Amino acid sequence: MDLSLVFMPLITLVTAQITVLDLARFRFKAKKLFAILAIEFIVQVVVCVAILSLFGYEAYVLTFFFCMDIPAIATFFYLSRRRDFRDFFTALVTIFISFAFSIPSLWIAHQLGGDYFWYNLCRILIFAPLFYCLHRFVRKRYIQ
């Protein structure tokens, strides 16, 4: 198995958690919030890496919604201060932001040989300026 394939769930979770932490309001203090997010992160990465290593990328894609999206969204709603439509909208925005850097990354990685290493690297390189723009120009108005 390609080692860079293991970084796919890591990058997905880190970028989603960073985006949600930047856009949402939470009902817990920072220490407890980060402890809960760390537990979620570890459990989800272990499950995803197990699926990737035991069953391959095809099984990972088929189970992605159940092993990544549902637990992440459920944890977000548990942690959230509001727990209403605004949080549902924030979850959707996070998913769309993920698409905004994942789809161009797929295209660029395909142009560079289709390796998972290039896909992961492109996701990081595209996410960084996208997150900066989100944090710098959108966050304040979004939270209001």
Coordinates of C-alpha atoms in Angstrom, one line a residue:
M1 CA 0.0 0.0 0.0
D2 CA 1.2 3.5 -0.9
L3 CA 2.1 5.3 2.3
S4 CA 0.8 8.6 1.0
L5 CA -2.6 6.9 0.7
V6 CA -2.7 6.9 4.5
F7 CA -2.5 10.6 4.6
M8 CA -5.8 11.1 2.8
P9 CA -8.0 10.7 5.8
L10 CA -5.5 12.7 7.9
I11 CA -5.6 15.7 5.5
T12 CA -9.4 15.4 5.1
L13 CA -10.0 15.5 8.9
V14 CA -7.4 18.2 9.6
T15 CA -8.7 20.6 6.9
A16 CA -12.3 20.0 8.0
Q17 CA -11.6 20.5 11.6
I18 CA -9.6 23.7 10.9
T19 CA -12.4 25.1 8.8
V20 CA -15.1 24.2 11.4
L21 CA -13.1 25.6 14.2
D22 CA -12.7 28.9 12.3
L23 CA -16.4 29.3 11.4
A24 CA -18.3 27.9 14.3
R25 CA -19.0 28.7 17.9
F26 CA -18.7 25.9 20.5
R27 CA -20.3 25.3 23.9
F28 CA -17.1 23.9 25.5
K29 CA -13.9 25.5 26.7
A30 CA -10.9 25.1 24.5
K31 CA -9.2 22.3 26.5
K32 CA -12.3 20.0 26.5
L33 CA -13.1 21.0 22.9
F34 CA -9.6 19.9 21.7
A35 CA -9.7 16.7 23.7
I36 CA -13.0 15.7 22.1
L37 CA -11.7 16.6 18.6
A38 CA -8.5 14.7 19.2
I39 CA -10.4 11.6 20.2
E40 CA -12.7 11.9 17.2
F41 CA -9.6 12.4 15.0
I42 CA -7.8 9.4 16.3
V43 CA -10.8 7.1 16.0
Q44 CA -11.7 8.2 12.5
V45 CA -8.1 7.9 11.3
V46 CA -7.7 4.5 12.7
V47 CA -10.9 3.3 11.1
C48 CA -10.1 4.8 7.7
V49 CA -6.6 3.6 7.7
A50 CA -7.8 0.1 8.6
I51 CA -10.3 0.2 5.7
L52 CA -7.7 1.5 3.3
S53 CA -5.1 -1.1 4.3
L54 CA -7.5 -4.1 4.6
F55 CA -9.9 -3.5 1.8
G56 CA -8.3 -0.9 -0.5
Y57 CA -9.2 2.5 -1.9
E58 CA -12.5 1.4 -3.5
A59 CA -13.9 0.3 -0.1
Y60 CA -12.7 3.5 1.4
V61 CA -14.6 5.5 -1.1
L62 CA -17.7 3.4 -0.6
T63 CA -17.6 3.8 3.2
F64 CA -16.4 7.4 3.3
F65 CA -19.7 8.8 4.2
F66 CA -20.3 6.4 7.1
C67 CA -16.7 6.4 8.5
M68 CA -15.9 10.1 8.0
D69 CA -18.8 12.4 7.3
I70 CA -21.5 11.0 9.7
P71 CA -19.1 10.9 12.8
A72 CA -17.6 14.3 12.0
I73 CA -21.0 16.0 11.6
A74 CA -22.4 14.3 14.7
T75 CA -19.4 15.4 16.7
F76 CA -19.7 18.9 15.4
F77 CA -23.4 19.1 16.4
Y78 CA -22.5 17.7 19.8
L79 CA -19.9 20.4 20.3
S80 CA -21.8 23.3 18.7
R81 CA -23.3 26.1 20.8
R82 CA -26.3 26.7 18.5
R83 CA -27.4 23.3 17.2
D84 CA -29.8 24.7 14.6
F85 CA -29.9 25.4 10.9
R86 CA -26.8 27.7 11.1
D87 CA -24.7 24.7 12.2
F88 CA -26.2 22.5 9.4
F89 CA -25.2 25.3 7.0
T90 CA -21.7 25.4 8.5
A91 CA -21.4 21.6 7.9
L92 CA -22.4 22.1 4.3
V93 CA -20.0 25.0 3.8
T94 CA -17.2 22.8 5.2
I95 CA -18.1 20.1 2.7
F96 CA -18.1 22.5 -0.2
I97 CA -14.8 24.0 0.9
S98 CA -13.4 20.5 0.9
F99 CA -14.7 20.1 -2.7
A100 CA -13.2 23.4 -3.6
F101 CA -9.7 22.2 -3.0
S102 CA -10.1 18.4 -3.6
I103 CA -11.5 18.5 -7.1
P104 CA -8.7 20.8 -8.5
S105 CA -6.2 18.6 -6.6
L106 CA -7.5 15.5 -8.4
W107 CA -7.1 17.2 -11.7
I108 CA -3.6 18.5 -11.0
A109 CA -2.5 15.1 -9.5
H110 CA -3.9 13.4 -12.6
Q111 CA -1.8 15.8 -14.8
L112 CA 1.3 15.0 -12.7
G113 CA 0.9 11.2 -12.9
G114 CA -2.0 10.3 -10.8
D115 CA -0.1 9.5 -7.6
Y116 CA -1.6 9.9 -4.2
F117 CA 1.4 11.9 -3.1
W118 CA 0.7 14.6 -5.6
Y119 CA -3.0 14.6 -4.7
N120 CA -2.2 15.0 -1.0
L121 CA 0.4 17.7 -1.7
C122 CA -2.0 19.6 -4.0
R123 CA -4.8 19.5 -1.4
I124 CA -2.5 21.1 1.2
L125 CA -1.1 23.7 -1.2
I126 CA -4.6 24.7 -2.4
F127 CA -6.2 24.6 1.0
A128 CA -3.6 27.0 2.6
P129 CA -4.5 30.1 0.5
L130 CA -8.1 29.2 0.4
F131 CA -8.2 29.0 4.2
Y132 CA -6.3 32.2 4.5
C133 CA -8.9 34.0 2.3
L134 CA -11.7 32.4 4.3
H135 CA -10.3 33.4 7.6
R136 CA -9.2 36.9 6.5
F137 CA -12.2 38.0 4.4
V138 CA -15.2 35.8 5.1
R139 CA -15.0 34.6 8.8
K140 CA -16.1 37.8 10.5
R141 CA -19.2 38.3 8.3
Y142 CA -20.0 34.6 8.4
I143 CA -20.0 34.5 12.1
Q144 CA -22.2 37.6 12.4

